[in-house]
Short mmCIF file of C-alpha atoms and ligand atoms in Angstrom, two decimals:
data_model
loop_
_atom_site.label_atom_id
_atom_site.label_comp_id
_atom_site.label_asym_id
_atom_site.label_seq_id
_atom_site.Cartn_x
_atom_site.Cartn_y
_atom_site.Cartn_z
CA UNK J 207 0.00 0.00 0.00
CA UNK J 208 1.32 3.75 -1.01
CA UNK J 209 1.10 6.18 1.59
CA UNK J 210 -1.19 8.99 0.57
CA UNK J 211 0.61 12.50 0.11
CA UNK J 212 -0.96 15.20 2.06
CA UNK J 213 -3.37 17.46 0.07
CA UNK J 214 -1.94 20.13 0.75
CA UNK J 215 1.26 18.67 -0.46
CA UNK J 216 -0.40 17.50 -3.78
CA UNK J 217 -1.53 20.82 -4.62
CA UNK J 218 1.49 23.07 -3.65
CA UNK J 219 -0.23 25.18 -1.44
CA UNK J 220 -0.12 26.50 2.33
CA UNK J 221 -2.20 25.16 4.69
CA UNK J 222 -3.92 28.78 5.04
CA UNK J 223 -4.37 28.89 1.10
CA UNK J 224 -8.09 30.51 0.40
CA UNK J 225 -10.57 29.01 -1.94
CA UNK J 226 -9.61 31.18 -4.92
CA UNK J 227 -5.88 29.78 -4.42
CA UNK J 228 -7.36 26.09 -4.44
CA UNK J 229 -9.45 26.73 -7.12
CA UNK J 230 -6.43 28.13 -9.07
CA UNK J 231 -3.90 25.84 -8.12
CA UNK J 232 -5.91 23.07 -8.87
CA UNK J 233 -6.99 24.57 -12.65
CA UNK J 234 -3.37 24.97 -13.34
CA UNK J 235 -2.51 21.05 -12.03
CA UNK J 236 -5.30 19.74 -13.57
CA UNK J 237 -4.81 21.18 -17.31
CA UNK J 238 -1.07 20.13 -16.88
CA UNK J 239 -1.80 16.58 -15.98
CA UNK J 240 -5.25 15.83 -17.52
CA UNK J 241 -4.46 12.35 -19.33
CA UNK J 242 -5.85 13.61 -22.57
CA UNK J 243 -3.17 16.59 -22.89
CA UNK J 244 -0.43 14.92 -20.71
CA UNK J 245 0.60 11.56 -22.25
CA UNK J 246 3.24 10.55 -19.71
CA UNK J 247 1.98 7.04 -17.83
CA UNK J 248 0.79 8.49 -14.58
CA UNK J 249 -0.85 11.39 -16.05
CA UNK J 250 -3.89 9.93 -14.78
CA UNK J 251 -2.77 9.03 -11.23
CA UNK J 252 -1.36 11.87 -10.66
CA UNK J 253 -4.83 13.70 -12.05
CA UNK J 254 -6.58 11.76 -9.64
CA UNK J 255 -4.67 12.59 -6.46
CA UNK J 256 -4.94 16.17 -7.45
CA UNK J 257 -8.33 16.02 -8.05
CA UNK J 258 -8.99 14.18 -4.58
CA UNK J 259 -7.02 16.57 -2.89
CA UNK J 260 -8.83 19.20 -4.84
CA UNK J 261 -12.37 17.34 -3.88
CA UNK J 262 -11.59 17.34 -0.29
CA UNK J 263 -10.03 20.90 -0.02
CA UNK J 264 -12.92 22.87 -1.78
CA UNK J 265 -15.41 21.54 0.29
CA UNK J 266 -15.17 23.45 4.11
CA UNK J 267 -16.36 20.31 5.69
CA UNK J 268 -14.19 18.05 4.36
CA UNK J 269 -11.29 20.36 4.78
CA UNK J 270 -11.99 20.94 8.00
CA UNK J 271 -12.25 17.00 9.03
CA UNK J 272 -8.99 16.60 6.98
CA UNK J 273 -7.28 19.74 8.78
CA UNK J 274 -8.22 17.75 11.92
CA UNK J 275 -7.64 14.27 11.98
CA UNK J 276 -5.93 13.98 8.45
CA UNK J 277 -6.44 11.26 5.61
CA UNK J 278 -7.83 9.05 8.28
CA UNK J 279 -10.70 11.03 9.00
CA UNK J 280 -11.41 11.66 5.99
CA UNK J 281 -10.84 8.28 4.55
CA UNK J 282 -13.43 7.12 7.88
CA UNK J 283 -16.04 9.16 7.41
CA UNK J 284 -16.59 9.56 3.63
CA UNK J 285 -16.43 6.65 0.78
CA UNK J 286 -14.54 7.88 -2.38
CA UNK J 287 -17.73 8.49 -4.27
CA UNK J 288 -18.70 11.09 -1.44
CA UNK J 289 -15.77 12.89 -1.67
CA UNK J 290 -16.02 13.16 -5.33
CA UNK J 291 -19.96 13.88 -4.80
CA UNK J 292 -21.01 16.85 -5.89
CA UNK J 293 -17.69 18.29 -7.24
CA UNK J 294 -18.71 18.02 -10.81
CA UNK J 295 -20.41 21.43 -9.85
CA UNK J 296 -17.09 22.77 -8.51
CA UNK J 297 -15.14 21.32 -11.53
CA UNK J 298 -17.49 23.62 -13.89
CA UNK J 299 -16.92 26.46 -11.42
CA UNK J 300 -13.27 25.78 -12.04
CA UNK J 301 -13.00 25.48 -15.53
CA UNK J 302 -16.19 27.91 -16.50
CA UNK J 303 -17.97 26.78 -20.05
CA UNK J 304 -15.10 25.28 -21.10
CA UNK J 305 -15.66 22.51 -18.70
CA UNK J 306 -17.55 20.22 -21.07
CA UNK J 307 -14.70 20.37 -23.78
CA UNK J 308 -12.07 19.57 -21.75
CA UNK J 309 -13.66 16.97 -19.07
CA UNK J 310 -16.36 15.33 -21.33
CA UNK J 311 -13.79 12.62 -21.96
CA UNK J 312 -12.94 11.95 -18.72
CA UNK J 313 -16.02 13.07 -16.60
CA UNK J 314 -17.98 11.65 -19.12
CA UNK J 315 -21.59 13.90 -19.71
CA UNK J 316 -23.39 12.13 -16.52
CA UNK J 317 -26.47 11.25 -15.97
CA UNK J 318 -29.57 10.21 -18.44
CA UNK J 319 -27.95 8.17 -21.00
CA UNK J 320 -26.10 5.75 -19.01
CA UNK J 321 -22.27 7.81 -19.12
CA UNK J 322 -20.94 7.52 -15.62
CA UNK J 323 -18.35 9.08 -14.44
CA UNK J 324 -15.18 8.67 -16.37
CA UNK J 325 -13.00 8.18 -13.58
CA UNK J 326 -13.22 5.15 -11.25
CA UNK J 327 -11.78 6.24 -7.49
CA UNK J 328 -12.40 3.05 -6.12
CA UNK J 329 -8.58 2.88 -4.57
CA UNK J 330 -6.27 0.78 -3.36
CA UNK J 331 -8.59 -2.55 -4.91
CA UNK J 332 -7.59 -4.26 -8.05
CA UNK J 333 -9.16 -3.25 -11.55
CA UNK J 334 -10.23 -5.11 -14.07
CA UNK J 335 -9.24 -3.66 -17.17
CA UNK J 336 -10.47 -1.33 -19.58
CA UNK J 337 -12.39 -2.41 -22.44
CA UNK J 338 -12.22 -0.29 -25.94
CA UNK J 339 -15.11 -0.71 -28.63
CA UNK J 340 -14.64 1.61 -31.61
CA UNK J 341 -17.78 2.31 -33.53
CA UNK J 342 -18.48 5.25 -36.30
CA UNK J 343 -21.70 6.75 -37.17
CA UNK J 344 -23.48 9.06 -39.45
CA UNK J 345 -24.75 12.63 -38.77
CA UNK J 346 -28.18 11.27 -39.46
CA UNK J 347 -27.43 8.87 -36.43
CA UNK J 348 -26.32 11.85 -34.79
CA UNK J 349 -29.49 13.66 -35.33
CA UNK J 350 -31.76 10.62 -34.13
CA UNK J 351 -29.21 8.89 -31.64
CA UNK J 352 -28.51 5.48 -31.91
CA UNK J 353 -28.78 2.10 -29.85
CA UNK J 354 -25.73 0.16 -29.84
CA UNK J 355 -25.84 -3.32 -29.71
CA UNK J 356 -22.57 -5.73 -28.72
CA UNK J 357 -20.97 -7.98 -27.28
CA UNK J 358 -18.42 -8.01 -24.89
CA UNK J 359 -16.12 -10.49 -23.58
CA UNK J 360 -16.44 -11.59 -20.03
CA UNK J 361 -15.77 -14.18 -18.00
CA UNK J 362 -18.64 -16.21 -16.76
CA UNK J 363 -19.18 -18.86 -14.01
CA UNK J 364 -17.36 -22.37 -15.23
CA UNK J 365 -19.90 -25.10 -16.08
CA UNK J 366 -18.30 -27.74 -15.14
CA UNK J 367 -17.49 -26.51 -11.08
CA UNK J 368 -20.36 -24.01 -10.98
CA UNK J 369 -17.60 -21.40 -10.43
CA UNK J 370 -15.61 -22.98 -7.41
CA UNK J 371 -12.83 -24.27 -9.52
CA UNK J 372 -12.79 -27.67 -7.76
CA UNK J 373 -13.03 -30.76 -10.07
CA UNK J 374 -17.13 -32.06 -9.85
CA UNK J 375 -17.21 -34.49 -6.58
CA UNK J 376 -14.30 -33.09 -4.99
CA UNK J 377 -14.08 -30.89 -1.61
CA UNK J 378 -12.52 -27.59 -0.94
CA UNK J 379 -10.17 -27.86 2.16
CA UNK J 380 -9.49 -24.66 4.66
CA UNK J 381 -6.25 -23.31 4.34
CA UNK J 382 -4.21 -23.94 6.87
CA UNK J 383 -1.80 -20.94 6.58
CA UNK J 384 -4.55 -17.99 6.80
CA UNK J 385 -6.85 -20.44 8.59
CA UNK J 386 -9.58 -19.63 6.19
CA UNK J 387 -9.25 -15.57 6.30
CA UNK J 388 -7.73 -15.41 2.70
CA UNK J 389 -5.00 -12.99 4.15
CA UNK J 390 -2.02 -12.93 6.39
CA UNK J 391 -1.04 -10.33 8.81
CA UNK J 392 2.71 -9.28 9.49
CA UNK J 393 3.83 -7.14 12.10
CA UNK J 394 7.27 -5.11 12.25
CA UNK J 395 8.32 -2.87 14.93
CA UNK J 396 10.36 0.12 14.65
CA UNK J 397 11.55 1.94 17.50
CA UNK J 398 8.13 2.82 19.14
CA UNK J 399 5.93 2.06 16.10
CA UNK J 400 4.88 -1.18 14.79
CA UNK J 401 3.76 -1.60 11.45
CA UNK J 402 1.20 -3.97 10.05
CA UNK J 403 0.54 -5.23 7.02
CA UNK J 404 -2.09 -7.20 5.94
CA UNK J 405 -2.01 -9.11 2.81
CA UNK J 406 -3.48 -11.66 0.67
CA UNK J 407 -2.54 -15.17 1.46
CA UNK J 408 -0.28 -16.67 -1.10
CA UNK J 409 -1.04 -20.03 -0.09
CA UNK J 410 -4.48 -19.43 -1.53
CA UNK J 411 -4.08 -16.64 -3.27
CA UNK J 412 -6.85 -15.03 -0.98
CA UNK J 413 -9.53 -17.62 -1.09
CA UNK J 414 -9.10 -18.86 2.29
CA UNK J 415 -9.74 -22.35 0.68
CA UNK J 416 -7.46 -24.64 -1.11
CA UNK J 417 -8.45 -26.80 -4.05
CA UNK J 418 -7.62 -30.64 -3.66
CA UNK J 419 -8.30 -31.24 -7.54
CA UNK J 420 -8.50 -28.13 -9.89
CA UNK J 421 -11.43 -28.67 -12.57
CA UNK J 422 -10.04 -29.37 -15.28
CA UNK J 423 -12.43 -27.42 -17.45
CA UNK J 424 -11.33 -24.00 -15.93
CA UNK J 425 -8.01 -25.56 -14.38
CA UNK J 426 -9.27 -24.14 -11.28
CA UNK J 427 -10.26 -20.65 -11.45
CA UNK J 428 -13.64 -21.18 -11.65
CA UNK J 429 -14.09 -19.15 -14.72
CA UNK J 430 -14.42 -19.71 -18.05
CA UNK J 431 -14.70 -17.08 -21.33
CA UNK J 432 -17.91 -16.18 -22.27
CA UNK J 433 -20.17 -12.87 -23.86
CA UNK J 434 -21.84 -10.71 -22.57
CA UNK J 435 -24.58 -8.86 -24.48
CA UNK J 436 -24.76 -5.20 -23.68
CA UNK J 437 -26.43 -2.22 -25.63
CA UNK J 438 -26.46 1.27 -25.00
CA UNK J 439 -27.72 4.21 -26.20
CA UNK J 440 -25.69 7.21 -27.89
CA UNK J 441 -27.35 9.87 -27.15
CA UNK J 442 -28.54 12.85 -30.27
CA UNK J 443 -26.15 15.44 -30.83
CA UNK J 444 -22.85 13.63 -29.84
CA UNK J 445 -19.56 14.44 -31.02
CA UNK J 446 -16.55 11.99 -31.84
CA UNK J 447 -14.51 11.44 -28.96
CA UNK J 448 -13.96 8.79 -25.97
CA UNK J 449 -16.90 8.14 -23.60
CA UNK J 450 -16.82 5.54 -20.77
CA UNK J 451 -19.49 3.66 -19.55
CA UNK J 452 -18.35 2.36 -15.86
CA UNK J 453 -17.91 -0.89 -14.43
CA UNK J 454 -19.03 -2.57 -17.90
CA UNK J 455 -15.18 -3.78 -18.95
CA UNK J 456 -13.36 -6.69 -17.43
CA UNK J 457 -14.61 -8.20 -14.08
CA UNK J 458 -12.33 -8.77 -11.35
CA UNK J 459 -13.58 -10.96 -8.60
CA UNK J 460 -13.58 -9.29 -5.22
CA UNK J 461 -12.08 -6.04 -7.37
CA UNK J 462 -13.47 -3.36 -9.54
CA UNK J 463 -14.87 -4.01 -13.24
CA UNK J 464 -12.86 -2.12 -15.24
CA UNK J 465 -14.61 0.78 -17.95
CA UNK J 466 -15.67 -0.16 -21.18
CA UNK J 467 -14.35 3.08 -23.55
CA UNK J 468 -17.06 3.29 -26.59
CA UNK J 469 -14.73 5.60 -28.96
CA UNK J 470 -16.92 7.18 -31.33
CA UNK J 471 -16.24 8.72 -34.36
CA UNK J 472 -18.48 10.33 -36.84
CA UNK J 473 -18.23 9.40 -40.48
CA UNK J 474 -17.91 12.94 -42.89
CA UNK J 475 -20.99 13.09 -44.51
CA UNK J 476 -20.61 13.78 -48.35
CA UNK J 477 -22.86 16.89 -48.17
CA UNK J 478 -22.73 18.57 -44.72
CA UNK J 479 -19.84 19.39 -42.65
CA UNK J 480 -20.37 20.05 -39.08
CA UNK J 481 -19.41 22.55 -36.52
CA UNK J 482 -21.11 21.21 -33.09
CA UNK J 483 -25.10 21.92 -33.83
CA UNK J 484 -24.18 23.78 -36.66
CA UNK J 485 -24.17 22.03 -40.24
CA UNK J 486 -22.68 23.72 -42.84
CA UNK J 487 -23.88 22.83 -47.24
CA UNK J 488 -22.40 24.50 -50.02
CA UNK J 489 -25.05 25.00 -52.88
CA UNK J 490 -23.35 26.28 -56.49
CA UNK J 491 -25.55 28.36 -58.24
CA UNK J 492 -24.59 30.06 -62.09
CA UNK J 493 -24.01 33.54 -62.72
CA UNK J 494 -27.25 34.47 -64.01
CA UNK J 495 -29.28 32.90 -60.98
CA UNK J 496 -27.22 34.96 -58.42
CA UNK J 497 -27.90 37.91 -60.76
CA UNK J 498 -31.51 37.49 -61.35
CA UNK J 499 -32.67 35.41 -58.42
CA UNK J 500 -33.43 32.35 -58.46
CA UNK J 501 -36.13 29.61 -55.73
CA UNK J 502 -33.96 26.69 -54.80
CA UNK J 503 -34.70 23.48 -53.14
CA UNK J 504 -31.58 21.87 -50.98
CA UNK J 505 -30.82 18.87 -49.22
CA UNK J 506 -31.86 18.84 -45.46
CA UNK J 507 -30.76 16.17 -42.41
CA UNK J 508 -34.36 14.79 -43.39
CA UNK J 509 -35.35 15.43 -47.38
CA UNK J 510 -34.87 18.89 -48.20
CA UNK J 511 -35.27 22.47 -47.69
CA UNK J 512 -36.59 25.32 -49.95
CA UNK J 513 -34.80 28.55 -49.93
CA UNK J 514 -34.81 31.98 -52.02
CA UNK J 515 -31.71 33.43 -53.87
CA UNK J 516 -32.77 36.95 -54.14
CA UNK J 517 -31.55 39.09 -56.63
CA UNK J 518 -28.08 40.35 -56.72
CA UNK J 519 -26.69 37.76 -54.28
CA UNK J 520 -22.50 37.92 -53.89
CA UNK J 521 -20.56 35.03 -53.83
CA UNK J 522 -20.38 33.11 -50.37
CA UNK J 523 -23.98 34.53 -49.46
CA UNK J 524 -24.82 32.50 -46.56
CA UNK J 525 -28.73 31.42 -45.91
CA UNK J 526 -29.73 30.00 -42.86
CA UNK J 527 -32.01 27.63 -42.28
CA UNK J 528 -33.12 27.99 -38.72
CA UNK J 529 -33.69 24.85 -36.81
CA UNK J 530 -32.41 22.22 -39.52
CA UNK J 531 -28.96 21.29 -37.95
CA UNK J 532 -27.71 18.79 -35.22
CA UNK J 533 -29.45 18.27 -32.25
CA UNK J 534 -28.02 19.81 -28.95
CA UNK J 535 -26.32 17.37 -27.04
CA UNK J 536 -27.71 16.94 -23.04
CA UNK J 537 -30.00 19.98 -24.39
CA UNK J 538 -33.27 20.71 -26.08
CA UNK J 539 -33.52 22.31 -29.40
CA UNK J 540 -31.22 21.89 -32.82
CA UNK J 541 -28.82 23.97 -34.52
CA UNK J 542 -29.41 25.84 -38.03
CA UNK J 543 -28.16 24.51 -41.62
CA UNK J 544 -26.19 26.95 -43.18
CA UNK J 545 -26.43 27.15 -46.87
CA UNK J 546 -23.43 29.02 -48.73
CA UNK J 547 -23.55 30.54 -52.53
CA UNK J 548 -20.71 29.16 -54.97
CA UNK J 549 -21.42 30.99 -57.89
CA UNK J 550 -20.07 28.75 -61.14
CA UNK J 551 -18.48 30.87 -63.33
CA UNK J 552 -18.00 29.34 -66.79
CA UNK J 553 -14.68 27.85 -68.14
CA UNK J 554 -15.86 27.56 -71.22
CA UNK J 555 -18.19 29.20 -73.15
CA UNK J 556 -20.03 28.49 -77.09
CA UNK J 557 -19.83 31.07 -79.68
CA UNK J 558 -23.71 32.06 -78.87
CA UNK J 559 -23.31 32.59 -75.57
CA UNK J 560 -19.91 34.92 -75.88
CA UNK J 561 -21.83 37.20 -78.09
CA UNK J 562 -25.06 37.46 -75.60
CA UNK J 563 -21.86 38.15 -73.13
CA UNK J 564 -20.17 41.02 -75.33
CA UNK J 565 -23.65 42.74 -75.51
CA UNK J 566 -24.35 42.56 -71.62
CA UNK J 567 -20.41 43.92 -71.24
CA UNK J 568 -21.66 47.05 -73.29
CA UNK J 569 -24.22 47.59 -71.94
CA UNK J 570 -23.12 47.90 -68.61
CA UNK J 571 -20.25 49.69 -70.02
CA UNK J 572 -22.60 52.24 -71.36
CA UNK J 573 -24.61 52.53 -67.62
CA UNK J 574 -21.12 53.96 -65.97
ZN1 ZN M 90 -14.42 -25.33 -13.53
ZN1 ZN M 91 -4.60 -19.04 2.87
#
């Protein structure tokens, strides 16, 4: 077990530091180590013990339990999910609107469409690991949201032993080094102190039970591979980027599931580009229907859209189409379809229409 630095420590501050200097501090730590702009390997621990520290120091009673009886009161009276409870609100404080941009990976959006909380701060137990499914989809998925249907590796309960990992007909004898307990304490003394340790039993490797004849299905660990069907909705409006669902990656039994990371990446669409609820559609017009005006129909998210080209439009006129883009995301209403002018002008042109041309050149030669 690591010895836990003291906040204070963690976030380079004096004891008597005010809110605004926590609030600060922590900004500045937290951009600096944030995994997804920091790509050294313990980005993220080191994220996470500044954000702790952070937790616990921004909220007055926490602070004041840990100014009093230190990690152990702390550690005592709150689990890690209350110490991180509620400081999504301070995290926006912190970071202002920008907060979605830059956390939405790791924070994930919370709440009504099954993204948890990016980061697990379950400590000191071991963690299954992460599970990455890559999937791409359309803006017209992005306008309706999608369900997502897979499958997912997992280990499941062996057949064979029903999960204890002894051979069918065979007994399970009590370990005789942990007496059952699954862990073994040492103690050490050092001048005054003495130090104990407590940890798993090697013997059997925590179980408190020992296996006389491993099944040989599962040679013993009571497991064997098997799927797990999971779906999941992405929600309207979503942008490409990393989102984690929690505790739906690899199992660990008597630890944490790890995440499963659903990377998601939107497929250019051949007609629209996007900017966030925005979509953007350029529409090429020729030089006589920007001059005279012309009614146009364009292609829409769903079917199409009529607009006007009045009279006398310049190139890169921009229409908008109010209401017609991407959905919000986490919000209600959509965004607006922009639709820009290209105005064609000939390469090449026949003998008839150069002389039509010549006479339109005098004549507004003759008007200045
Ligand atoms: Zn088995
Ligand atoms: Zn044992």
């Amino acid at each position: 077990m690591s010895t836990k630095r003291d906040y204070y420590e963690v976030l380079g501050i004096q004891k008597n530091a005010s809110q605004d200097e926590i609030k600060s501090q922590y900004r500045k730590l937290a951009l600096k180590f944030h995994p997804d702009r920091n790509k050294s390997p313990d980005a993220a621990e080191h994220f996470k013990e500044i954000s702790e520290a952070y937790a616990v120091l921004s909220d007055s009673e926490k602070r004041k339990i840990y100014d009093t009886h230190g990690h152990a009161g702390v550690d005592g009276r709150y689990s890690t999910e209350d110490i991180f409870q509620g400081s999504k609100v301070n995290f926006e404080d912190v970071f202002g609107s920008n907060f979605e941009s830059i956390f939405q990976n790791l924070f994930g959006r919370g709440g009504g469409f099954g993204f948890g909380s990016g980061f697990d701060f379950g400590f000191g137990r071991e963690r299954g690991a992460d599970l990455v499914y890559d999937t791409e989809i359309t803006l017209e998925d992005v306008l309706r949201g999608k369900q997502e249907e897979i499958e997912l590796p997992r280990d499941i309960e062996c057949s064979d032993c029903k999960g204890s990992g002894a051979a069918p007909g065979t007994s399970m004898r009590t370990c005789s080094v942990c007496n059952g307990h699954g862990q073994v304490r040492t103690s050490r003394s050092s001048g005054f102190s003495t130090f104990v340790t407590v940890q798993p039993c090697n013997t059997c490797r925590g179980q408190g039970k020992i296996i006389e004849r491993p099944c040989s299905r599962c040679k013993g660990t009571g497991k064997q591979k098997g799927k797990h069907h999971f779906s999941f909705e992405i929600p309207p409006g979503i942008e490409s980027g990393e989102y984690r669902i929690k505790g739906e990656g690899e199992s660990m039994s008597n630890g944490i599931s790890g995440d499963l990371i659903v990377r998601i990446k939107v497929k250019s669409h051949d007609k629209f580009k996007r900017d966030g609820a925005d979509i953007f559609y350029d529409e090429n017009i020729s030089i006589t229907d920007a001059i005279l005006g012309k009614k146009l129909t364009v292609p829409a998210l769903e079917g199409t859209e009529k607009i006007e080209v009045e009279a006398g439009s310049q190139p890169n006129t921009i229409i908008k189409i109010k209401g017609k883009g991407l959905p919000h995301q986490g919000s209600r209403g959509r965004g607006d379809q922009y639709v820009r002018l290209v105005i064609n002008i000939p390469k090449k042109i026949d003998k008839h229409q150069r002389e039509l041309l010549e006479e339109l050149h005098d004549s507004f030669n003759r008007e200045e």
